[in-house]
Amino acid sequence: MGEQRPGLRAARPAAAVQVMGVVNVTPDSFSDGGRWFDAESAIAHGIELVAQGADLVDVGGESTRPGASRVEPDEELRRVVPVIRGLTERGIRVSVDTMRAATALAAVEAGAEIINDVSAGLADEGMARVAAETGARYVAMHWRGHSDRMDSLAEYDDVAAEVRDELSARVDALVAVGVDADRIILDPGLGFAKRGEQNWQLLGRLDVLAGLGLPILVGASRKRFLGAMLPAEASVVERDLPTAVVSVLSAQSGAWGVRVHDVVGTRRALDVLGAWQSGRRG
Ligand code: PMM
């Protein structure tokens, strides 16, 4: 028997992995910008993602691509609330991708059950209170600064240990304001103040983050570090195959869920893993 690393998790059964389908209601996201910018097409896309096998839909109104500038709070609300309402009215489970407390609160009031905060509460000091008072589940992603400067913040000696320690400090801060630790999901924040190889080091050592004992969400979908493995002329959509492979490997490393644009590819890949794990087809 090989030596077990502390915190190493068993593979998660493929069927139990939460597939979060992304709907960016933005004109400028790198991965799908502009495609679902009006509420009607965003709602239709969310419905389609669930039909393809998404467990929940992550609705965001602000691009976090490298170099992006912020949207006004009112504009973010205008983008996401009608979409969240349209999806939850149809019984679809929704998370809201926002760094703003006021947007998170309006989203939960419109039916969102998860607050997905890429800043883990650092961008808006009111966020922890909203998470505590609404009792929504809360994704705390590793973050060091806004998108316009995050590429200059990617300095680490040991990226897996530093991401774990910085997220652990965020969990303590959230719990101190009244957030139930059992409601928190951690996310290593791939591509956010991380250079190419640092993303791979985080993925290869998810067990280090798992050592904190909380569920882990992995958001690799269509990111630059996957594009860097493809020919220079490859389109963003061609990153969907490596994304699906990362989904399977994340499940094997015990991840609670994956956040993806292409639900079909990830669902098929997880079905293969499910057959592999159970000895049965589907
Ligand atoms: N990445 C993006 C946006 N939101 N949320 C979480 N929890 N984790 C991520 O990795 C993440 C996120 C950026 O990607 P997009 O603009 O293509 O949605």
Short mmCIF file of N, CA, C and O in Angstrom, two decimals, residues 28-101:
data_model
loop_
_atom_site.label_atom_id
_atom_site.label_comp_id
_atom_site.label_asym_id
_atom_site.label_seq_id
_atom_site.Cartn_x
_atom_site.Cartn_y
_atom_site.Cartn_z
N ASP A 28 -19.28 40.63 -22.20
CA ASP A 28 -17.82 40.58 -22.37
C ASP A 28 -17.10 39.43 -21.66
O ASP A 28 -15.89 39.48 -21.51
N SER A 29 -17.79 38.35 -21.22
CA SER A 29 -17.04 37.24 -20.63
C SER A 29 -16.21 36.57 -21.71
O SER A 29 -16.64 36.47 -22.86
N PHE A 30 -15.01 36.10 -21.34
CA PHE A 30 -14.12 35.54 -22.37
C PHE A 30 -14.68 34.26 -22.96
O PHE A 30 -14.40 33.92 -24.10
N SER A 31 -15.50 33.55 -22.18
CA SER A 31 -15.88 32.20 -22.56
C SER A 31 -17.18 32.14 -23.36
O SER A 31 -17.36 31.28 -24.19
N ASP A 32 -18.10 33.06 -23.07
CA ASP A 32 -19.40 33.03 -23.74
C ASP A 32 -20.01 34.43 -23.81
O ASP A 32 -21.22 34.57 -23.89
N GLY A 33 -19.16 35.46 -23.73
CA GLY A 33 -19.63 36.84 -23.63
C GLY A 33 -20.60 37.22 -24.74
O GLY A 33 -20.35 36.97 -25.91
N GLY A 34 -21.72 37.85 -24.34
CA GLY A 34 -22.67 38.39 -25.30
C GLY A 34 -23.71 37.39 -25.77
O GLY A 34 -24.74 37.78 -26.32
N ARG A 35 -23.50 36.12 -25.53
CA ARG A 35 -24.41 35.14 -26.11
C ARG A 35 -25.75 35.09 -25.38
O ARG A 35 -26.77 34.76 -25.97
N TRP A 36 -25.73 35.35 -24.08
CA TRP A 36 -26.97 35.23 -23.30
C TRP A 36 -27.26 36.55 -22.60
O TRP A 36 -27.62 36.60 -21.44
N PHE A 37 -27.08 37.66 -23.35
CA PHE A 37 -27.11 38.96 -22.71
C PHE A 37 -28.52 39.48 -22.45
O PHE A 37 -28.72 40.31 -21.60
N ASP A 38 -29.53 38.98 -23.15
CA ASP A 38 -30.88 39.40 -22.77
C ASP A 38 -31.52 38.30 -21.94
O ASP A 38 -31.17 37.11 -22.07
N ALA A 39 -32.45 38.72 -21.04
CA ALA A 39 -32.98 37.78 -20.04
C ALA A 39 -33.61 36.56 -20.68
O ALA A 39 -33.40 35.42 -20.23
N GLU A 40 -34.32 36.79 -21.77
CA GLU A 40 -35.04 35.66 -22.39
C GLU A 40 -34.07 34.57 -22.89
O GLU A 40 -34.27 33.38 -22.63
N SER A 41 -33.01 34.99 -23.57
CA SER A 41 -32.08 33.97 -24.07
C SER A 41 -31.26 33.36 -22.93
O SER A 41 -30.90 32.18 -22.97
N ALA A 42 -31.00 34.15 -21.87
CA ALA A 42 -30.28 33.60 -20.72
C ALA A 42 -31.13 32.52 -20.03
O ALA A 42 -30.63 31.46 -19.65
N ILE A 43 -32.43 32.80 -19.87
CA ILE A 43 -33.32 31.82 -19.23
C ILE A 43 -33.40 30.56 -20.10
O ILE A 43 -33.28 29.43 -19.61
N ALA A 44 -33.56 30.77 -21.40
CA ALA A 44 -33.65 29.61 -22.31
C ALA A 44 -32.37 28.78 -22.24
O ALA A 44 -32.41 27.54 -22.24
N HIS A 45 -31.22 29.45 -22.15
CA HIS A 45 -29.96 28.71 -22.06
C HIS A 45 -29.86 27.93 -20.74
O HIS A 45 -29.41 26.78 -20.72
N GLY A 46 -30.30 28.55 -19.64
CA GLY A 46 -30.30 27.85 -18.35
C GLY A 46 -31.17 26.60 -18.40
O GLY A 46 -30.79 25.53 -17.90
N ILE A 47 -32.35 26.72 -19.02
CA ILE A 47 -33.26 25.57 -19.15
C ILE A 47 -32.58 24.47 -19.98
O ILE A 47 -32.63 23.28 -19.64
N GLU A 48 -31.90 24.88 -21.04
CA GLU A 48 -31.19 23.93 -21.90
C GLU A 48 -30.08 23.21 -21.13
O GLU A 48 -29.91 21.98 -21.24
N LEU A 49 -29.34 23.95 -20.30
CA LEU A 49 -28.25 23.34 -19.53
C LEU A 49 -28.79 22.28 -18.57
O LEU A 49 -28.18 21.21 -18.39
N VAL A 50 -29.95 22.55 -17.97
CA VAL A 50 -30.53 21.56 -17.05
C VAL A 50 -30.99 20.33 -17.84
O VAL A 50 -30.78 19.19 -17.40
N ALA A 51 -31.58 20.57 -19.02
CA ALA A 51 -32.00 19.43 -19.86
C ALA A 51 -30.79 18.58 -20.25
O ALA A 51 -30.88 17.36 -20.43
N GLN A 52 -29.63 19.22 -20.34
CA GLN A 52 -28.40 18.49 -20.70
C GLN A 52 -27.76 17.79 -19.49
O GLN A 52 -26.77 17.07 -19.66
N GLY A 53 -28.30 18.06 -18.30
CA GLY A 53 -27.78 17.34 -17.13
C GLY A 53 -27.14 18.20 -16.06
O GLY A 53 -26.51 17.67 -15.13
N ALA A 54 -27.30 19.53 -16.14
CA ALA A 54 -26.79 20.37 -15.06
C ALA A 54 -27.66 20.19 -13.82
O ALA A 54 -28.88 20.07 -13.92
N ASP A 55 -27.04 20.18 -12.64
CA ASP A 55 -27.79 20.10 -11.39
C ASP A 55 -28.26 21.48 -10.97
O ASP A 55 -29.27 21.61 -10.30
N LEU A 56 -27.48 22.49 -11.31
CA LEU A 56 -27.87 23.86 -11.01
C LEU A 56 -27.23 24.79 -12.02
O LEU A 56 -26.31 24.41 -12.74
N VAL A 57 -27.76 26.01 -12.07
CA VAL A 57 -27.30 27.00 -13.05
C VAL A 57 -26.69 28.18 -12.28
O VAL A 57 -27.30 28.71 -11.36
N ASP A 58 -25.48 28.56 -12.68
CA ASP A 58 -24.77 29.67 -12.04
C ASP A 58 -24.96 30.91 -12.90
O ASP A 58 -24.48 30.99 -14.03
N VAL A 59 -25.67 31.90 -12.35
CA VAL A 59 -26.01 33.10 -13.12
C VAL A 59 -25.12 34.27 -12.66
O VAL A 59 -25.10 34.61 -11.47
N GLY A 60 -24.40 34.86 -13.61
CA GLY A 60 -23.53 35.99 -13.27
C GLY A 60 -23.76 37.17 -14.18
O GLY A 60 -24.08 37.00 -15.36
N GLY A 61 -23.60 38.39 -13.64
CA GLY A 61 -23.83 39.60 -14.43
C GLY A 61 -22.60 40.48 -14.54
O GLY A 61 -22.68 41.61 -15.01
N GLU A 62 -21.45 39.94 -14.10
CA GLU A 62 -20.22 40.75 -14.15
C GLU A 62 -19.08 39.85 -14.62
O GLU A 62 -18.81 38.83 -13.99
N SER A 63 -18.42 40.24 -15.67
CA SER A 63 -17.30 39.44 -16.17
C SER A 63 -16.11 39.56 -15.21
O SER A 63 -15.81 40.64 -14.71
N THR A 64 -15.44 38.44 -14.98
CA THR A 64 -14.22 38.47 -14.15
C THR A 64 -13.01 38.08 -14.98
O THR A 64 -11.99 37.68 -14.44
N ARG A 65 -13.13 38.18 -16.32
CA ARG A 65 -11.99 37.81 -17.15
C ARG A 65 -10.81 38.74 -16.82
O ARG A 65 -11.02 39.89 -16.39
N PRO A 66 -9.57 38.26 -17.01
CA PRO A 66 -8.41 39.08 -16.67
C PRO A 66 -8.49 40.44 -17.33
O PRO A 66 -8.79 40.54 -18.52
N GLY A 67 -8.29 41.48 -16.56
CA GLY A 67 -8.29 42.84 -17.10
C GLY A 67 -9.66 43.50 -17.09
O GLY A 67 -9.77 44.69 -17.35
N ALA A 68 -10.73 42.75 -16.78
CA ALA A 68 -12.08 43.31 -16.85
C ALA A 68 -12.27 44.40 -15.81
O ALA A 68 -11.73 44.33 -14.71
N SER A 69 -13.10 45.42 -16.19
CA SER A 69 -13.44 46.43 -15.18
C SER A 69 -14.83 46.10 -14.63
O SER A 69 -15.56 45.29 -15.19
N ARG A 70 -15.19 46.73 -13.51
CA ARG A 70 -16.42 46.40 -12.80
C ARG A 70 -17.66 46.94 -13.53
O ARG A 70 -17.57 47.93 -14.24
N VAL A 71 -18.80 46.27 -13.32
CA VAL A 71 -20.06 46.86 -13.80
C VAL A 71 -20.68 47.61 -12.62
O VAL A 71 -20.39 47.31 -11.46
N GLU A 72 -21.56 48.55 -12.94
CA GLU A 72 -22.26 49.29 -11.89
C GLU A 72 -23.20 48.34 -11.15
O GLU A 72 -23.79 47.45 -11.77
N PRO A 73 -23.39 48.55 -9.83
CA PRO A 73 -24.25 47.66 -9.05
C PRO A 73 -25.67 47.53 -9.63
O PRO A 73 -26.21 46.43 -9.71
N ASP A 74 -26.26 48.66 -10.05
CA ASP A 74 -27.63 48.60 -10.58
C ASP A 74 -27.71 47.78 -11.85
O ASP A 74 -28.68 47.06 -12.09
N GLU A 75 -26.67 47.91 -12.67
CA GLU A 75 -26.63 47.17 -13.94
C GLU A 75 -26.49 45.67 -13.66
O GLU A 75 -27.14 44.83 -14.32
N GLU A 76 -25.68 45.31 -12.69
CA GLU A 76 -25.53 43.90 -12.34
C GLU A 76 -26.87 43.31 -11.88
O GLU A 76 -27.28 42.23 -12.33
N LEU A 77 -27.57 44.06 -11.03
CA LEU A 77 -28.89 43.61 -10.56
C LEU A 77 -29.87 43.45 -11.72
O LEU A 77 -30.59 42.46 -11.81
N ARG A 78 -29.85 44.46 -12.60
CA ARG A 78 -30.76 44.43 -13.76
C ARG A 78 -30.51 43.20 -14.62
O ARG A 78 -31.42 42.60 -15.17
N ARG A 79 -29.26 42.80 -14.71
CA ARG A 79 -28.93 41.64 -15.54
C ARG A 79 -29.37 40.31 -14.89
O ARG A 79 -29.89 39.44 -15.57
N VAL A 80 -29.10 40.16 -13.60
CA VAL A 80 -29.25 38.80 -13.03
C VAL A 80 -30.62 38.49 -12.44
O VAL A 80 -31.07 37.34 -12.53
N VAL A 81 -31.28 39.49 -11.83
CA VAL A 81 -32.49 39.15 -11.07
C VAL A 81 -33.59 38.54 -11.95
O VAL A 81 -34.14 37.49 -11.60
N PRO A 82 -33.91 39.14 -13.12
CA PRO A 82 -34.99 38.52 -13.94
C PRO A 82 -34.63 37.10 -14.40
O PRO A 82 -35.51 36.24 -14.51
N VAL A 83 -33.35 36.87 -14.63
CA VAL A 83 -32.94 35.53 -15.08
C VAL A 83 -33.09 34.53 -13.94
O VAL A 83 -33.61 33.41 -14.13
N ILE A 84 -32.67 34.93 -12.76
CA ILE A 84 -32.79 34.03 -11.60
C ILE A 84 -34.26 33.73 -11.34
O ILE A 84 -34.66 32.58 -11.13
N ARG A 85 -35.08 34.78 -11.39
CA ARG A 85 -36.51 34.56 -11.16
C ARG A 85 -37.08 33.61 -12.22
O ARG A 85 -37.79 32.66 -11.90
N GLY A 86 -36.73 33.85 -13.47
CA GLY A 86 -37.26 33.02 -14.56
C GLY A 86 -36.86 31.56 -14.42
O GLY A 86 -37.64 30.65 -14.77
N LEU A 87 -35.67 31.31 -13.91
CA LEU A 87 -35.21 29.93 -13.74
C LEU A 87 -35.82 29.29 -12.50
O LEU A 87 -36.31 28.15 -12.55
N THR A 88 -35.80 30.00 -11.37
CA THR A 88 -36.30 29.38 -10.12
C THR A 88 -37.81 29.15 -10.20
O THR A 88 -38.31 28.18 -9.65
N GLU A 89 -38.52 30.02 -10.92
CA GLU A 89 -39.97 29.81 -11.12
C GLU A 89 -40.25 28.47 -11.80
O GLU A 89 -41.31 27.90 -11.65
N ARG A 90 -39.28 28.02 -12.58
CA ARG A 90 -39.44 26.74 -13.28
C ARG A 90 -38.85 25.59 -12.48
O ARG A 90 -38.63 24.49 -13.00
N GLY A 91 -38.53 25.85 -11.22
CA GLY A 91 -38.02 24.79 -10.35
C GLY A 91 -36.54 24.48 -10.54
O GLY A 91 -36.05 23.46 -10.06
N ILE A 92 -35.84 25.37 -11.26
CA ILE A 92 -34.40 25.14 -11.50
C ILE A 92 -33.59 25.71 -10.34
O ILE A 92 -33.87 26.81 -9.85
N ARG A 93 -32.62 24.93 -9.87
CA ARG A 93 -31.76 25.37 -8.77
C ARG A 93 -30.71 26.35 -9.31
O ARG A 93 -30.08 26.07 -10.34
N VAL A 94 -30.52 27.46 -8.60
CA VAL A 94 -29.67 28.53 -9.12
C VAL A 94 -28.65 28.96 -8.07
O VAL A 94 -28.94 29.03 -6.88
N SER A 95 -27.43 29.26 -8.56
CA SER A 95 -26.46 30.00 -7.74
C SER A 95 -26.25 31.34 -8.43
O SER A 95 -26.42 31.46 -9.64
N VAL A 96 -25.87 32.34 -7.63
CA VAL A 96 -25.60 33.66 -8.21
C VAL A 96 -24.11 33.94 -8.08
O VAL A 96 -23.53 33.79 -7.02
N ASP A 97 -23.50 34.31 -9.21
CA ASP A 97 -22.08 34.60 -9.24
C ASP A 97 -21.92 36.10 -9.05
O ASP A 97 -22.06 36.88 -10.00
N THR A 98 -21.66 36.52 -7.81
CA THR A 98 -21.53 37.95 -7.53
C THR A 98 -20.58 38.19 -6.37
O THR A 98 -20.46 37.35 -5.48
N MET A 99 -19.93 39.35 -6.40
CA MET A 99 -19.08 39.77 -5.28
C MET A 99 -19.79 40.80 -4.42
O MET A 99 -19.22 41.29 -3.45
N ARG A 100 -21.03 41.17 -4.79
CA ARG A 100 -21.71 42.26 -4.10
C ARG A 100 -22.81 41.73 -3.18
O ARG A 100 -23.68 40.96 -3.61
N ALA A 101 -22.80 42.24 -1.94
CA ALA A 101 -23.79 41.81 -0.95
C ALA A 101 -25.21 42.13 -1.41
O ALA A 101 -26.11 41.29 -1.28
#
